[in-house]
Structure formats: C-alpha cells, structure tokens
Short mmCIF file of C-alpha atoms in Angstrom, two decimals:
data_model
loop_
_atom_site.label_atom_id
_atom_site.label_comp_id
_atom_site.label_asym_id
_atom_site.label_seq_id
_atom_site.Cartn_x
_atom_site.Cartn_y
_atom_site.Cartn_z
CA MET A 1 -31.84 -131.57 -3.75
CA ARG A 2 -34.67 -132.61 -1.46
CA ASP A 3 -35.72 -128.98 -1.14
CA LEU A 4 -35.60 -128.51 -4.92
CA ARG A 5 -38.00 -131.42 -5.37
CA LEU A 6 -40.34 -129.91 -2.76
CA TRP A 7 -40.12 -126.48 -4.42
CA ALA A 8 -40.93 -128.02 -7.79
CA GLY A 9 -44.17 -129.47 -6.43
CA GLN A 10 -43.05 -132.84 -5.00
CA PRO A 11 -43.04 -134.90 -8.24
CA SER A 12 -42.97 -138.64 -7.72
CA LEU A 13 -39.74 -140.51 -8.37
CA ARG A 14 -41.41 -142.24 -11.31
CA ARG A 15 -42.36 -138.87 -12.79
CA LEU A 16 -38.81 -137.53 -12.37
CA GLN A 17 -37.47 -140.63 -14.08
CA ARG A 18 -39.73 -140.08 -17.09
CA LEU A 19 -38.84 -136.38 -17.32
CA ALA A 20 -35.11 -137.11 -17.20
CA GLY A 21 -35.23 -139.63 -20.02
CA THR A 22 -32.31 -141.95 -20.77
CA ALA A 23 -28.53 -141.73 -20.81
CA ARG A 24 -25.70 -143.69 -22.42
CA ALA A 25 -23.69 -145.94 -20.13
CA ALA A 26 -19.93 -146.44 -20.50
CA ASN A 27 -20.50 -149.73 -22.36
CA GLY A 28 -22.86 -148.04 -24.80
CA ASP A 29 -26.10 -149.35 -23.28
CA GLU A 30 -29.05 -146.99 -22.94
CA ILE A 31 -30.10 -146.66 -19.30
CA ASP A 32 -32.42 -144.47 -17.22
CA ALA A 33 -30.78 -141.14 -16.41
CA LEU A 34 -32.38 -141.22 -12.96
CA PRO A 35 -32.71 -144.79 -11.64
CA ARG A 36 -35.29 -144.60 -8.86
CA SER A 37 -33.15 -146.60 -6.42
CA THR A 38 -30.30 -144.14 -6.94
CA VAL A 39 -32.60 -141.14 -6.50
CA SER A 40 -33.84 -142.56 -3.21
CA SER A 41 -30.29 -143.20 -1.96
CA VAL A 42 -29.12 -139.72 -2.93
CA LEU A 43 -32.09 -137.95 -1.35
CA ARG A 44 -31.58 -139.90 1.87
CA GLY A 45 -27.94 -138.80 1.99
CA ARG A 46 -26.57 -142.30 1.50
CA ARG A 47 -24.79 -141.70 -1.79
CA VAL A 48 -22.81 -138.84 -3.31
CA PRO A 49 -24.28 -138.15 -6.76
CA ARG A 50 -22.26 -137.94 -9.95
CA SER A 51 -22.40 -134.79 -12.04
CA GLU A 52 -24.55 -136.46 -14.71
CA PHE A 53 -27.08 -137.38 -12.03
CA VAL A 54 -27.20 -133.82 -10.65
CA ALA A 55 -27.76 -132.37 -14.12
CA ALA A 56 -30.53 -134.83 -14.98
CA TYR A 57 -32.23 -134.42 -11.58
CA VAL A 58 -32.25 -130.60 -11.67
CA ALA A 59 -33.51 -130.56 -15.25
CA ALA A 60 -36.32 -133.02 -14.42
CA CYS A 61 -37.45 -130.98 -11.39
CA LEU A 62 -37.54 -127.75 -13.40
CA ARG A 63 -39.35 -129.40 -16.31
CA TYR A 64 -41.98 -130.62 -13.85
CA ARG A 65 -42.42 -127.03 -12.62
CA GLY A 66 -42.73 -125.77 -16.22
CA SER A 67 -39.44 -123.91 -16.69
CA GLY A 68 -38.13 -123.20 -20.19
CA GLU A 69 -35.11 -124.98 -21.62
CA ARG A 70 -32.86 -121.91 -21.39
CA GLU A 71 -33.74 -121.43 -17.72
CA ILE A 72 -33.13 -125.13 -17.14
CA ALA A 73 -29.69 -124.98 -18.80
CA GLU A 74 -28.65 -122.00 -16.69
CA SER A 75 -29.87 -123.59 -13.48
CA VAL A 76 -28.13 -126.90 -14.24
CA GLU A 77 -24.87 -125.00 -14.69
CA VAL A 78 -25.27 -123.27 -11.34
CA TRP A 79 -25.92 -126.58 -9.59
CA LEU A 80 -22.87 -128.13 -11.26
CA THR A 81 -20.79 -125.17 -10.14
CA VAL A 82 -21.80 -125.79 -6.54
CA TRP A 83 -21.25 -129.54 -7.03
CA ARG A 84 -17.66 -128.94 -8.20
CA ARG A 85 -16.94 -126.61 -5.28
CA LEU A 86 -18.28 -129.10 -2.75
CA CYS A 87 -16.22 -131.87 -4.32
CA ALA A 88 -13.15 -129.65 -4.17
CA MET A 89 -13.75 -129.10 -0.46
CA SER A 90 -14.04 -132.85 0.20
CA PRO A 91 -12.04 -134.66 -2.48
CA ALA A 92 -12.09 -137.87 -0.46
CA VAL A 93 -15.80 -138.31 -1.11
CA SER A 94 -15.94 -136.78 -4.60
CA PRO A 95 -17.52 -139.04 -7.20
CA ALA A 96 -15.50 -139.21 -10.37
CA MET A 97 -16.80 -137.23 -13.33
CA SER A 98 -16.87 -139.28 -16.47
CA PRO A 99 -14.92 -137.92 -19.47
CA ALA A 100 -18.15 -137.53 -21.45
CA ALA A 101 -19.75 -135.48 -18.69
CA SER A 102 -16.61 -133.39 -18.18
CA SER A 103 -16.55 -132.38 -21.82
CA ALA A 104 -20.26 -131.59 -21.75
CA VAL A 105 -20.05 -129.24 -18.75
CA PRO A 106 -19.85 -125.60 -19.94
CA SER A 107 -17.54 -123.04 -18.40
CA VAL A 108 -18.41 -121.67 -14.99
CA MET A 109 -20.75 -118.68 -15.24
CA ALA A 110 -20.81 -117.98 -11.48
CA PRO A 111 -24.18 -116.19 -11.42
CA ALA A 112 -25.22 -114.30 -8.32
CA ALA A 113 -27.96 -116.76 -7.43
CA PHE A 114 -29.83 -119.80 -8.67
CA PRO A 115 -31.78 -118.35 -11.61
CA ALA A 116 -34.71 -120.73 -11.46
CA VAL A 117 -35.55 -120.26 -7.81
CA SER A 118 -34.01 -117.07 -6.51
CA THR A 119 -36.67 -114.54 -7.50
CA ALA A 120 -38.40 -112.55 -4.81
CA ALA A 121 -41.67 -114.29 -5.57
CA ASP A 122 -40.14 -117.63 -4.67
CA GLU A 123 -38.74 -116.64 -1.29
CA SER A 124 -41.85 -118.02 0.40
CA ALA A 125 -41.64 -121.35 -1.40
CA PRO A 126 -40.31 -124.35 0.50
CA GLY A 127 -36.55 -124.00 0.45
CA GLY A 128 -36.80 -120.86 -1.71
CA ALA A 129 -34.60 -118.70 0.50
CA TRP A 130 -32.00 -121.45 0.73
CA PHE A 131 -31.84 -121.82 -3.07
CA GLY A 132 -31.41 -118.07 -3.44
CA ARG A 133 -27.90 -118.17 -1.96
CA ALA A 134 -25.01 -117.60 -4.30
CA PRO A 135 -22.54 -120.43 -4.84
CA SER A 136 -19.83 -118.17 -3.44
CA ALA A 137 -21.67 -118.18 -0.12
CA TRP A 138 -20.53 -121.75 0.47
CA THR A 139 -17.38 -121.90 2.50
CA PRO A 140 -15.21 -124.89 3.46
CA ARG A 141 -16.55 -124.60 7.03
CA GLU A 142 -20.20 -124.74 5.96
CA GLN A 143 -22.23 -127.80 5.05
CA PRO A 144 -25.73 -128.13 3.65
CA PRO A 145 -28.32 -128.48 6.43
CA SER A 146 -28.95 -132.13 5.65
CA GLU A 147 -25.28 -132.96 6.23
CA ARG A 148 -24.89 -131.36 9.65
CA ARG A 149 -24.66 -133.77 12.56
CA PRO A 150 -24.16 -133.23 16.26
CA SER A 151 -20.63 -134.03 17.30
CA GLY A 152 -21.84 -136.45 19.95
CA ARG A 153 -23.98 -138.63 17.72
CA THR A 154 -24.37 -142.10 19.12
CA PRO A 155 -22.52 -144.72 17.05
CA GLY A 156 -25.53 -147.03 17.24
CA ALA A 157 -27.65 -144.51 15.33
CA ALA A 158 -25.83 -145.05 12.03
CA VAL A 159 -28.96 -146.54 10.51
CA PRO A 160 -31.83 -144.02 10.75
CA PRO A 161 -34.95 -145.41 12.43
CA GLN A 162 -37.78 -146.18 10.03
CA GLN A 163 -40.60 -147.15 12.35
CA LEU A 164 -43.72 -146.00 10.53
CA PRO A 165 -46.40 -148.71 10.51
CA ALA A 166 -48.05 -149.84 7.31
CA ALA A 167 -50.26 -147.19 5.77
CA PRO A 168 -53.98 -147.91 5.31
CA ALA A 169 -54.83 -149.60 2.05
CA ALA A 170 -56.80 -146.58 0.88
CA LEU A 171 -57.32 -143.17 2.43
CA VAL A 172 -60.61 -141.77 1.18
CA GLY A 173 -61.87 -138.19 1.32
CA ARG A 174 -58.93 -136.60 3.13
CA GLU A 175 -57.41 -134.57 0.29
CA PHE A 176 -57.95 -131.23 2.04
CA ASP A 177 -56.53 -132.50 5.34
CA LEU A 178 -53.45 -133.87 3.56
CA ALA A 179 -52.93 -130.48 1.89
CA VAL A 180 -53.10 -128.77 5.30
CA LEU A 181 -50.46 -131.17 6.61
CA ASP A 182 -48.27 -130.51 3.56
CA MET A 183 -48.21 -126.83 4.49
CA GLN A 184 -46.55 -127.69 7.80
CA LEU A 185 -43.38 -128.69 5.96
CA GLU A 186 -42.84 -125.01 5.20
CA ARG A 187 -42.72 -124.14 8.90
CA ARG A 188 -39.51 -126.09 9.48
CA GLY A 189 -36.54 -123.84 10.17
CA CYS A 190 -38.61 -121.07 11.80
CA ALA A 191 -39.89 -122.84 14.91
CA VAL A 192 -40.25 -126.39 16.08
CA PRO A 193 -43.25 -127.52 14.03
CA VAL A 194 -45.89 -129.46 15.94
CA VAL A 195 -49.11 -130.69 14.34
CA ALA A 196 -51.94 -131.88 16.57
CA VAL A 197 -54.45 -134.11 14.74
CA SER A 198 -57.53 -134.23 16.94
CA GLY A 199 -60.97 -135.73 16.54
CA MET A 200 -63.63 -138.01 17.94
CA PRO A 201 -63.15 -141.78 18.28
CA GLY A 202 -63.12 -143.65 14.97
CA VAL A 203 -62.62 -140.59 12.76
CA GLY A 204 -59.32 -141.87 11.32
CA LYS A 205 -56.66 -139.78 13.05
CA THR A 206 -53.98 -142.47 13.05
CA ALA A 207 -54.73 -143.52 9.48
CA LEU A 208 -54.32 -139.94 8.26
CA ALA A 209 -51.12 -139.33 10.24
CA VAL A 210 -49.44 -142.55 9.11
CA HIS A 211 -50.50 -142.10 5.48
CA TRP A 212 -49.11 -138.56 5.39
CA ALA A 213 -45.94 -139.49 7.29
CA ARG A 214 -45.16 -142.13 4.68
CA GLN A 215 -45.73 -139.60 1.90
CA VAL A 216 -43.22 -137.11 3.33
CA ALA A 217 -40.68 -139.58 4.74
CA ASP A 218 -38.07 -138.48 2.18
CA HIS A 219 -38.02 -135.03 3.81
CA PHE A 220 -36.71 -136.62 7.02
CA PRO A 221 -33.64 -138.63 6.00
CA ASP A 222 -32.42 -138.99 9.59
CA GLY A 223 -35.36 -141.13 10.58
CA GLN A 224 -39.06 -141.53 11.15
CA ILE A 225 -40.20 -142.62 14.61
CA HIS A 226 -43.64 -143.89 15.57
CA LEU A 227 -44.63 -144.10 19.22
CA ASP A 228 -47.99 -145.39 20.48
CA LEU A 229 -48.64 -143.47 23.70
CA ARG A 230 -51.74 -145.57 24.51
CA GLY A 231 -53.65 -142.50 25.65
CA SER A 232 -57.08 -144.04 25.11
CA GLY A 233 -56.13 -147.33 26.78
CA ARG A 234 -56.28 -148.30 30.40
CA ALA A 235 -52.53 -147.78 30.95
CA PRO A 236 -51.23 -144.69 29.09
CA MET A 237 -47.46 -144.59 28.63
CA ARG A 238 -45.59 -142.61 31.27
CA THR A 239 -43.18 -139.83 30.28
CA GLU A 240 -40.08 -141.69 31.41
CA GLN A 241 -41.16 -144.78 29.47
CA ALA A 242 -41.79 -142.78 26.31
CA LEU A 243 -38.43 -141.02 26.51
CA ALA A 244 -36.63 -144.34 26.96
CA VAL A 245 -38.32 -145.73 23.84
CA LEU A 246 -37.38 -142.62 21.85
CA LEU A 247 -33.76 -142.72 23.02
CA ARG A 248 -33.43 -146.35 22.00
CA ALA A 249 -34.94 -145.52 18.60
CA LEU A 250 -32.26 -142.85 18.14
CA GLY A 251 -29.50 -145.35 18.85
CA MET A 252 -28.74 -144.90 22.55
CA ALA A 253 -27.68 -148.09 24.30
CA GLU A 254 -29.89 -149.27 27.16
CA ALA A 255 -27.05 -148.87 29.67
CA ASP A 256 -26.54 -145.22 28.66
CA ILE A 257 -30.16 -144.09 29.16
CA PRO A 258 -30.27 -141.71 32.17
CA ALA A 259 -32.39 -142.61 35.15
CA ASP A 260 -34.28 -139.33 35.68
CA VAL A 261 -36.78 -137.69 33.37
CA GLU A 262 -34.96 -134.36 33.02
CA SER A 263 -31.73 -136.04 31.90
CA ARG A 264 -33.64 -138.20 29.44
CA MET A 265 -35.26 -135.10 27.96
CA GLY A 266 -31.84 -133.46 27.58
CA SER A 267 -30.34 -136.52 25.92
CA TYR A 268 -33.31 -136.84 23.60
CA ARG A 269 -33.03 -133.27 22.35
CA SER A 270 -29.25 -133.53 22.05
CA LEU A 271 -29.56 -136.57 19.81
CA LEU A 272 -32.07 -134.73 17.61
CA ALA A 273 -29.93 -131.58 17.27
CA GLY A 274 -28.89 -131.03 13.68
CA ARG A 275 -30.99 -133.88 12.35
CA ARG A 276 -34.17 -134.11 10.31
CA VAL A 277 -36.43 -136.56 12.09
CA LEU A 278 -40.19 -137.06 11.91
CA ILE A 279 -41.78 -138.13 15.21
CA VAL A 280 -45.37 -139.46 15.16
CA LEU A 281 -46.78 -139.43 18.71
CA ASP A 282 -49.87 -141.54 18.27
CA ASP A 283 -52.92 -141.73 20.58
CA ALA A 284 -51.73 -139.13 23.07
CA LEU A 285 -53.57 -138.74 26.36
CA ASP A 286 -53.22 -134.97 26.72
CA THR A 287 -50.83 -132.05 26.36
CA ALA A 288 -48.86 -132.96 29.50
CA GLN A 289 -47.98 -136.35 28.01
CA ILE A 290 -46.79 -134.86 24.70
CA ARG A 291 -44.87 -131.74 25.74
CA PRO A 292 -41.73 -133.48 27.12
CA LEU A 293 -41.49 -135.48 23.87
CA LEU A 294 -41.31 -132.50 21.52
CA PRO A 295 -37.99 -132.08 19.66
CA GLY A 296 -35.91 -128.97 20.19
CA ASP A 297 -34.57 -128.70 16.62
CA SER A 298 -36.63 -126.76 14.08
CA ARG A 299 -35.69 -129.17 11.29
CA CYS A 300 -37.66 -131.93 12.99
CA LEU A 301 -41.43 -132.30 12.93
CA ALA A 302 -43.72 -133.80 15.56
CA VAL A 303 -47.19 -135.06 14.63
CA ALA A 304 -49.45 -135.92 17.56
CA THR A 305 -52.81 -137.67 17.31
CA SER A 306 -55.27 -137.52 20.18
CA ARG A 307 -58.95 -137.66 21.05
CA ASN A 308 -58.21 -134.69 23.27
CA ARG A 309 -58.30 -131.28 21.58
CA LEU A 310 -54.78 -130.52 22.94
CA SER A 311 -55.63 -126.84 23.43
CA GLY A 312 -52.62 -126.34 25.71
CA LEU A 313 -50.29 -127.52 22.96
CA VAL A 314 -51.82 -124.97 20.61
CA ALA A 315 -51.77 -122.09 23.10
CA ARG A 316 -48.31 -122.55 24.61
CA ASP A 317 -46.29 -124.53 22.06
CA GLY A 318 -47.65 -123.01 18.87
CA ALA A 319 -48.97 -126.32 17.54
CA HIS A 320 -51.16 -126.28 14.45
CA ARG A 321 -54.37 -128.13 15.28
CA LEU A 322 -56.09 -130.12 12.57
CA LEU A 323 -59.56 -131.02 13.82
CA LEU A 324 -60.62 -134.06 11.83
CA GLY A 325 -64.32 -134.43 11.13
CA PRO A 326 -66.49 -137.15 9.58
CA LEU A 327 -66.28 -137.81 5.84
CA ASP A 328 -68.58 -136.18 3.33
CA PRO A 329 -71.37 -138.30 1.77
CA ALA A 330 -69.51 -139.03 -1.49
CA ALA A 331 -66.35 -140.16 0.31
CA SER A 332 -68.43 -142.26 2.72
CA ARG A 333 -70.06 -144.04 -0.21
CA ARG A 334 -66.65 -144.73 -1.81
CA MET A 335 -65.31 -146.17 1.44
CA LEU A 336 -68.32 -148.47 1.80
CA ILE A 337 -68.01 -149.71 -1.78
CA GLN A 338 -64.29 -150.41 -1.29
CA ALA A 339 -64.98 -152.32 1.93
CA ILE A 340 -67.82 -154.36 0.40
CA GLY A 341 -65.63 -155.40 -2.51
CA ARG A 342 -68.38 -156.28 -4.96
CA ALA A 343 -70.61 -154.62 -7.52
CA VAL A 344 -73.52 -152.63 -6.11
CA ASP A 345 -76.77 -152.16 -8.05
CA PRO A 346 -78.42 -148.69 -8.22
CA GLY A 347 -80.89 -149.50 -5.45
CA GLY A 348 -78.09 -150.73 -3.22
CA ALA A 349 -76.04 -147.61 -4.00
CA ARG A 350 -78.89 -145.44 -2.70
CA ALA A 351 -79.08 -147.60 0.40
CA LEU A 352 -75.38 -146.99 1.01
CA ASP A 353 -76.12 -143.32 1.63
CA GLY A 354 -78.53 -144.31 4.40
CA ILE A 355 -75.93 -146.65 5.92
CA ALA A 356 -73.36 -143.85 5.83
CA ARG A 357 -75.73 -141.52 7.68
CA ARG A 358 -76.45 -144.15 10.32
CA CYS A 359 -72.68 -144.66 10.67
CA MET A 360 -72.33 -140.91 11.19
CA GLN A 361 -69.88 -141.03 8.26
CA LEU A 362 -67.14 -142.14 10.65
CA PRO A 363 -64.41 -144.17 8.87
CA LEU A 364 -64.30 -146.84 11.61
CA ALA A 365 -68.07 -147.39 11.51
CA LEU A 366 -68.08 -147.36 7.71
CA ARG A 367 -65.32 -149.97 7.52
CA ILE A 368 -67.14 -152.22 9.98
CA ALA A 369 -70.42 -151.88 8.09
CA GLY A 370 -68.64 -152.64 4.83
CA ALA A 371 -66.87 -155.65 6.34
CA ASN A 372 -70.17 -157.03 7.64
CA LEU A 373 -71.71 -156.71 4.18
CA ALA A 374 -68.65 -158.36 2.62
CA ASP A 375 -69.05 -161.27 5.05
CA ARG A 376 -72.70 -161.65 4.03
CA PRO A 377 -72.65 -161.70 0.22
CA ASP A 378 -76.23 -163.02 0.11
CA GLN A 379 -77.67 -160.19 2.21
CA ASP A 380 -79.27 -157.34 0.32
CA ILE A 381 -77.70 -153.98 1.11
CA ARG A 382 -81.15 -152.48 1.65
CA GLU A 383 -81.91 -155.07 4.31
CA TYR A 384 -78.73 -154.16 6.19
CA ALA A 385 -79.62 -150.47 5.95
CA ALA A 386 -83.04 -151.21 7.45
CA GLU A 387 -81.38 -153.26 10.20
CA LEU A 388 -79.21 -150.27 11.15
CA GLU A 389 -82.26 -148.00 11.06
CA ARG A 390 -84.49 -149.97 13.40
CA GLY A 391 -82.07 -152.07 15.46
CA ASP A 392 -79.22 -151.62 17.91
CA ARG A 393 -76.53 -149.80 15.94
CA MET A 394 -73.87 -150.41 18.57
CA ALA A 395 -74.40 -154.16 18.23
CA ALA A 396 -74.69 -153.98 14.44
CA LEU A 397 -71.40 -152.06 14.12
CA ALA A 398 -69.30 -154.85 15.57
CA ILE A 399 -67.26 -157.62 13.99
CA ASP A 400 -67.74 -161.17 15.23
CA GLY A 401 -64.68 -162.41 17.07
CA ASP A 402 -63.05 -158.98 17.42
CA GLU A 403 -64.32 -157.10 20.46
CA SER A 404 -61.52 -154.52 20.36
CA ASP A 405 -62.26 -153.24 16.85
CA THR A 406 -65.81 -152.00 17.37
CA VAL A 407 -67.49 -148.62 17.61
CA PRO A 408 -68.40 -149.09 21.33
CA ALA A 409 -64.78 -150.05 22.12
CA ALA A 410 -63.55 -146.91 20.37
CA PHE A 411 -65.92 -144.73 22.42
CA ASP A 412 -64.97 -146.54 25.63
CA GLY A 413 -61.45 -145.12 25.44
CA SER A 414 -62.73 -141.53 25.49
CA TYR A 415 -65.47 -142.22 28.05
CA ARG A 416 -62.92 -143.55 30.56
CA LEU A 417 -61.07 -140.23 30.43
CA LEU A 418 -64.08 -138.30 31.74
CA SER A 419 -64.68 -137.61 35.39
CA PRO A 420 -67.60 -139.53 36.98
CA GLU A 421 -69.69 -136.34 36.94
CA ALA A 422 -69.01 -135.76 33.22
CA GLN A 423 -69.78 -139.42 32.47
CA ARG A 424 -73.13 -139.13 34.22
CA LEU A 425 -74.02 -135.91 32.36
CA LEU A 426 -73.16 -137.49 28.99
CA CYS A 427 -75.36 -140.49 29.79
CA THR A 428 -78.20 -138.22 30.84
CA LEU A 429 -77.91 -136.15 27.66
CA GLY A 430 -78.02 -139.38 25.65
CA LEU A 431 -81.23 -140.40 27.40
CA ALA A 432 -82.70 -136.99 26.63
CA GLY A 433 -82.46 -137.84 22.92
CA ARG A 434 -81.59 -134.33 21.84
CA ALA A 435 -79.18 -133.61 19.00
CA GLU A 436 -78.54 -130.03 20.16
CA PHE A 437 -78.62 -128.29 23.53
CA THR A 438 -77.32 -125.26 25.43
CA VAL A 439 -75.49 -124.97 28.73
CA GLU A 440 -78.75 -123.97 30.38
CA SER A 441 -80.74 -126.93 29.03
CA ALA A 442 -77.89 -129.32 29.89
CA ALA A 443 -77.88 -127.95 33.45
CA VAL A 444 -81.61 -128.63 33.80
CA ILE A 445 -81.42 -132.10 32.21
CA GLY A 446 -78.40 -133.05 34.32
CA GLY A 447 -79.70 -131.53 37.52
CA VAL A 448 -76.59 -129.38 38.09
CA GLY A 449 -75.82 -125.68 38.29
CA GLY A 450 -75.03 -123.58 35.25
CA ASP A 451 -71.31 -123.15 36.01
CA GLU A 452 -70.94 -126.85 36.77
CA ALA A 453 -72.75 -127.77 33.54
CA ARG A 454 -70.40 -125.51 31.54
CA ARG A 455 -67.33 -127.10 33.17
CA LEU A 456 -68.55 -130.64 32.49
CA LEU A 457 -69.56 -129.84 28.91
CA ASN A 458 -66.11 -128.38 28.24
CA GLN A 459 -64.56 -131.57 29.59
CA ILE A 460 -66.74 -133.74 27.34
CA ALA A 461 -66.01 -131.50 24.35
CA ALA A 462 -62.26 -131.67 25.05
CA GLU A 463 -62.50 -135.43 24.43
CA ASN A 464 -64.47 -134.79 21.20
CA LEU A 465 -67.61 -136.60 22.39
CA ILE A 466 -69.75 -133.50 21.83
CA GLU A 467 -69.14 -130.61 19.44
CA PRO A 468 -69.30 -126.90 20.32
CA ALA A 469 -71.58 -125.12 17.85
CA ALA A 470 -72.63 -121.54 17.20
CA ARG A 471 -74.37 -119.32 19.77
CA GLY A 472 -73.27 -121.33 22.79
CA ARG A 473 -74.86 -124.58 21.69
CA TYR A 474 -73.48 -128.13 21.60
CA LEU A 475 -74.12 -131.02 19.22
CA LEU A 476 -74.51 -134.66 20.25
CA ARG A 477 -74.16 -136.91 17.20
CA ASP A 478 -76.31 -140.00 16.62
CA LEU A 479 -73.69 -142.66 17.34
CA THR A 480 -72.47 -140.87 20.46
CA ARG A 481 -76.06 -140.53 21.66
CA ASP A 482 -76.64 -144.26 21.12
CA TYR A 483 -73.43 -145.04 22.96
CA ALA A 484 -74.40 -142.76 25.89
CA ARG A 485 -77.78 -144.51 26.18
CA GLY A 486 -76.06 -147.89 26.25
CA ARG A 487 -73.68 -146.73 28.98
CA ALA A 488 -76.63 -145.41 30.97
CA ARG A 489 -78.28 -148.83 30.84
CA THR A 490 -75.04 -150.57 31.82
CA GLU A 491 -74.44 -148.27 34.78
CA GLY A 492 -78.06 -148.13 35.94
CA ILE A 493 -78.55 -144.43 35.19
CA GLY A 494 -82.22 -143.60 34.63
CA PRO A 495 -83.78 -140.54 32.99
CA PRO A 496 -83.97 -137.61 35.39
CA PRO A 497 -87.31 -136.01 36.18
CA ALA A 498 -86.36 -133.00 34.06
CA LEU A 499 -86.85 -135.05 30.91
CA THR A 500 -90.60 -135.05 31.44
CA SER A 501 -90.66 -131.23 31.57
CA ASN A 502 -90.22 -128.72 28.76
CA ALA A 503 -86.73 -127.75 29.85
#
C-alpha cells in the first residue's frame, strides 16, 4: 500500500481523504472513509486494515493518478482478492469484514495481474514490478517486503526509532534538489542506496536532508535515524562511537554492544536486515568515517551530508552525489523577505538583490542578514545593503550573542580540515583578490611548484572552499575570499612578492 501511494504520485494524506469521500458507520453516522490517523497507522504497519479501508484507499490512489472508474473497480477487486488470501493465511490477525462490506464485494475475478499497474510501461515506476505480480504468486510462506523481519530482532526495538530533528520552517528554492532526492527512492531493492549531499559551508545541506527525510519518512516504517557525526567540529565522532549510537537506536541494550568495531558493524547490519530504515549521517568528515555506517540491506537508505565532496563514496560505493550550490536570485530574495518578516517597499526590494549578492546567495548568510534587519526595524534596507558593500562582511554577517551561528564560524570548520600548506595557499589566494585562477597562476601566487599547487587546490576543492571550473580553472567566491583575507590577517600571512607581478 505504501508502494501504491508512491506509484500514484505520493498524494498527501489529506488529498487521499478527500478523494475517498465518506462512508456510513455501523450506527448510521457519516464518517471519513480514510481517517488520516488510520492511514498513517496502516502505512506504518501498526494496524491491519479492514476491507472497506483497502477499497477506499486503492480507489483514492488511482483517482489521484487519473484512472477511469472501470479500471478502479477492477483494481479494487484484485486488491480485495489478495486481502482475503492474506487473511486466510493468518486468520489470527484478520480484521473482521462488516456484513455491508461483505455483500458489496463482487465475486473473485482472479486476473493475471493488477490491471492498473501491471503494464509494461509501469515496470519502471516505483513498486511497479512488485504490483505486477499475480495474486496467485502469494504463498503461505511468503510475506510482503514490509512485513519481513530478521529472526533475531532485538526485543527492545519494538518501537521504531524516529530521531529526525525538526525540519526548517521553510525550505526555499530547493525544488529541483528535492526532486533529485525523490528519484533515489526508486533505487531501493537493486543496491544499497547512498546519497551524498555535499556543498560549501552554509549552503543548507542539513536543512535539505532533514526536510526531505521528513517528507519520505512513511517509506521507512521501521525507523528513521539521525546521527550528527560532527565532521566539521574539533572532535569528529569515531567509528566505534557512531556504531554504538546506531546500535542503541536500533534497540540493542548497552550490555550487548560488542567491544570491537568489526563485531559492531556485523551487529548493525544484522539488525537492519529485512527492515526499511532511513539513516541520516549528518556532517560527515570524509568517506572513511561514513563507509562503516552504511546499511547492508537494499531496502534501507543512507543520506550523508558533508562539506567534503565524498568522491570515494561515489567511486567505490556507488553513492549518488548531490552537489548543493547557492540559491538563485529569486529564491534568495524570498528567503530574505521571510527572515525580515515585514513589508518591503519597492526600493528596499531592489536593495535585497544587492544584499543577496553580497551574501553569495548562501542560505546561512541570507538568514543572518535577514535576522539582523528584523532586529533593526528602523534601519532602512538600503542602508544595510550599503553597509555590506563597503564594510567588513564577515563582521556584518554575525548575530550578537551567538558566535557559533556566523558565517566565519561555518567556514572555520572547513578551514581546520585543510593541511597547513593548503591553509596558507587559500589565504594567499584570498589576498590576491582574484575570483578566478589556474593551477599555474596559483603556483606563482603561492610560491610553490605546479604539481604541489595542483595537489593543494584539489584538497581545498574537496572541502568545497573553491570550485573547479572549465578549462582547468578554479573559482574563489566573494565570501570565501573575504574569509581567507581575514584568516591571513589573524595568522600573520602577508601578500607574497608575486602579487606585485603580472603572474
């Protein structure tokens, strides 16, 4: 039933409720045919549905997809046929069929496949191949995928973990990225799906991952786990620590957690076998930190966020990499207006575009700029735009009393991951004031050899502090350049002699 909803286009529960209409209760009252609380319980595997519910649910999904009434009637009958067979296999858990529903159910037609979803064109749809199976293919020894459980499931895991943090109040301008993530649901069952969301500091990786994870939580009825790996902090989580946290989330008692890493990895994958679990590995340091935490069951999905590009995860583990970039101008303006929280006159609206450019259209910088304007209702937006233009942007993009939630603090986490040589080259490139450069020009500016410059640039690019561009060139964005200049001043790094030449 979860797969049917996905195949139909993932209608909301409210939409399904409207499409199903009302039904008559035993006492004669008119009630919703699909109460949303019941739909949620059924789709999470917590309740066995009655026949009336199955019929209303299937009809609503097919109406949402645009099927005709005859096709809907035939499909409902097929689903009820399977429902009766499953109930016959497990009479102890069969919900009773009301007399009214029993009289309304037509005779069994036993078609070869589900008419609405078994055509060849639908085999590529999410769950399409599964729906194409004939009812006769079900045997007493077989259970639907969502009902399979490993025989050694830990008793403490009876309640699936639901650890996703609160989603951001509004996710702006990420419609395409969300659609790309939606496509990853189709990969389940073929290989262990892994999605790597990568991008520069402050681009909104965690916000996107959490927002999407909450949207698709119903596809993972056995739990949703969120783990902060602290990769950009001063003390990233060690593998053995991460595995212990994951095992506890899956219900393993503290006393039963193995001592060594290999045994913890084996226990972790054993507990995930046969289950549909979503694991969000947030703020990962690198591929080596993530790889031992990947599930072994293809019905699970791992989503990793990192400032690192995680190229090893893509090359060896088949991860799909979603490289998150800054917002477009229209989305940046919407985010600023939302953060400001008050009406903006036409002149102020034009000034917002300048603020967005000075913020490099990074969500973190935009939110801070918007919060500063919200805290200063008497300040004209054009004045703040001019302040960003002529002043110290790093200081302007900070919030009083919160040193951790600033643009410089976000960049600090990536800067610490660079080697001392790469740090010095980044500072020197910031002092050079160039937005674009080649390996050769970086070698001259940094006073290093060509091969060494290429190695250091690749290291900086891996942390998304510079961007590889066409024809062997690299881009250094405004905010990153300002940050690099500030670090150079802090660390006493002066401009090299090459900056006075034409190199």
